[in-house]
Amino acid sequence: MSIPTRIAQKPKRALHRYRNFFLTFFVLLSLSVTIILTSYLSSLGKTVKRSKYTALTLDNVNSPVVKQIAINSPSANPTNASCNYFNCFNIYRCGNQGNKLLVYVYPLKNYVDPANVPVTNQISKEFYLILQAIAGSSFYTSDPFEACLFIPSIDTLNQNRLRVKEVSQALKSLEFWNDGENHLIFNMIPGSVPDYNTVIDIPVSKAMIAGAGFSSLTYRAGFDVSLPVYSPHLENYKRQAQNRRNWLIISSQININSAFQQDLIEVKITFPNDLMVLGPCYHHNPMNSSIRCAGEDVYNYPDVLETGTFCLVIRGARLGQSSLLEAMAAGCIPVVIADSLTMPFHGVIDWIRAAIFVREVDILKAPEILKNVSRKRVVELRQHGTWLYERYFKSIQAITETTLEIMSDRVYPHLARDYNYWNVPQYPGIVPSLFLPVTAPKTRGFTAVILTYDRLESLFILITKLVKAPSLSKVLVIWNNQRKDPPEPSQWPKINRPLKVIQTKANKLSNRFYPYDEIETEAMLSIDDDIVMLTADELEFGFEVWREFPDRIVGFPSRTHIWDNSSICWKYESEWTNHISMVLTGAAFHHKYWSYMYTTSMPGDIKEWVDDHMNCEDIAMNFLVANMSGKPPIKVTSRKKFKCPECTNTEMLSADLNHMIERSQCINRFSSVYGTMPLKSVEFRADPVLYKDVFPKKLKRFNDIGSL
Ligand SMILES: *[C@@H]1O[C@H](CO)[C@@H](O)[C@H](O)[C@H]1NC(C)=O
Ligand SMILES: *[C@@H]1O[C@H](CO)[C@@H](O)[C@H](O)[C@H]1NC(C)=O
Ligand SMILES: *[C@@H]1O[C@H](CO)[C@@H](O)[C@H](O)[C@H]1NC(C)=O
Ligand SMILES: *[C@@H]1O[C@H](CO)[C@@H](O)[C@H](O)[C@H]1NC(C)=O
Ligand SMILES: *[C@@H]1O[C@H](CO)[C@@H](O)[C@H](O)[C@H]1NC(C)=O
């Protein structure tokens, strides 16, 4: 495709601009007078280095002609593929105005070679709009000495419209080029015949590229910005309110490679009523890209996409295709068939919420895959795609501003917007937590984190029991023994879930709460290696309860704390009472976030104290969660005995009396660190619906719930 429209219009608001110009001029003049006076007075005649800078003039008709592109002038160095944010970006240029990203745009110039032949075609409308958007944004600065980011005013959007070597020379000649450092090069159509590179072929040294059609091999994560291919068809396009979507799938690209074209014909034969294949209109005007034809029928484009539920976005000669934005604008769910494509604004936009991805080898299966998508998900995908389009893609201006916002988030990570900001419509910022949707998703399941030292026998029994819980997604064994290595992989039980063993460097209890990268789920089940009595039903039910209360500790062994009038201090209590205030992490579900907080934000010396005394890490965790959430834990099921199910009342055997005293001391110690008693009591327990009802067993969901 090409970006055909060009700018030739005269600036309309010249008067206005002159007024601004004079205003700026006078402000700067008075400023420099002040500066000169001040510096004169203070340092006796030291001159001011900085000259004044006027705002950018986007008048490309009268821009000065630069003739310096001589045949032998040196090009910029090759684009450095190993550049990343840390080795090629100079953060020290940023921060001249607090936490604001300041962007400088070079003045427009016409670069010509010695024979007066231009090195780029006339500036494209799209590039003009990009410069205009930057100059009009809050990020813009006219002072290159305070700028953090530099935008060359050389139109590099379409590689086909420029001369690679000469443009690279022009870049190198820029006043602040400095090997491309902190420069951002915009490009939407990279590569050229025959092999179509997925990144613009101009050597740009250390510059970053905001480009469309990156592949995962050429995109430098955290450094480049992945753009969409803008479609000129969308400039004046408005979606009709209601259009019946009679086609399951529409293919509308006219540049699909022949192998995929063959596949589509095959699919069309198998599913004639599901797929519409549009092509150029050979019997009208094949060059007119605002019409498309299927056989004899002529359709307006992109309007015809409104009649499809799914629209194919297939790799062509280039990876990036304008059909992505066209589909989204028409409310047609994009089906991306381009394996290595880096999607627009990769890293901030979650495309799983708005598009379907089909592997190239599965293109023949596409109709079956798409028929499998539920009605509910179709509605969600379409709504989300429409929202993404309106927010990030509906104009060159929106695309440009999003690009700068992403750069700003990188430069000031402490102020960076999170996943919700980028991906949740009407993200309300901070709302009363009462109204937050609190049920956590079921799909990812939970990670069982087992702390063990050397009790291999019960550890192996526990692992084989855990995998019977359907929602278990991974077992992570924290091997806290430095004197003995964990068993060879072949000796572990054979299970149908991932099992990972981490040997720790020191035998500390806090290791069980380290937020390991291996924990990929939100939910984790902290469990001791000897808790082998829990059934699969109990575990699964516990996880379901956690999903309803994802901010709390949800688990099996409960305890409480009581105030002892005689000794005037808190007492740890494991007797059966009507209330509980702690659920022990020897067998409890909790959010990974709490592990993170335990590791990083435990008040006072509690964390170190626990590691030194090898006790009370579970009480410390209960204090932490209760203080931060203001809520009590949740006890699930009636089970009360854990360590030794056969014997009675083990905890009160005399050997354990010391244990109880030490636990009471922990409570008193921790509450003095907090300066208050954060634990909350509750008279509440969660049991499955129909738990004790006289009802046929096979109709109950959780039958195997232990009684004590
Ligand atoms: C690419 O950049 C890195 C980091 O600045 C540098 O170490 C490396 O030498 C550069 N490579 C080339 C070919 O310039
Ligand atoms: C393309 O076709 C549309 C619809 O028939 C027509 O309005 C438009 O003028 C055509 N454009 C060109 C460049 O021929
Ligand atoms: C469609 O869904 C069913 C049930 O979930 C699944 O078994 C089947 O493999 C799916 N088909 C395709 C093509 O994905
Ligand atoms: C503890 O002492 C307070 C005040 O001294 C008294 O009101 C309360 O009843 C006592 N509680 C018990 C359980 O003895
Ligand atoms: C307890 O929670 C409150 C409210 O979240 C917080 O302000 C306070 O710093 C916490 N206390 C400690 C010791 O962490």
XYZ file of C-alpha atoms and ligand atoms in Angstrom, residues 563-566, ligand 4:
18
model
C -6.521 -10.954 75.681
C -5.400 -12.487 78.940
C -6.488 -10.345 81.869
C -4.233 -12.040 84.390
C -10.806 -8.206 82.124
O -10.696 -6.988 82.860
C -11.676 -6.038 82.495
C -11.381 -4.750 83.210
O -10.424 -4.929 84.201
C -13.067 -6.584 82.819
O -14.048 -5.662 82.447
C -13.274 -7.873 82.067
O -14.517 -8.465 82.411
C -12.170 -8.844 82.353
N -12.327 -10.001 81.487
C -12.226 -11.236 81.892
C -12.420 -12.303 80.863
O -11.957 -11.498 83.029
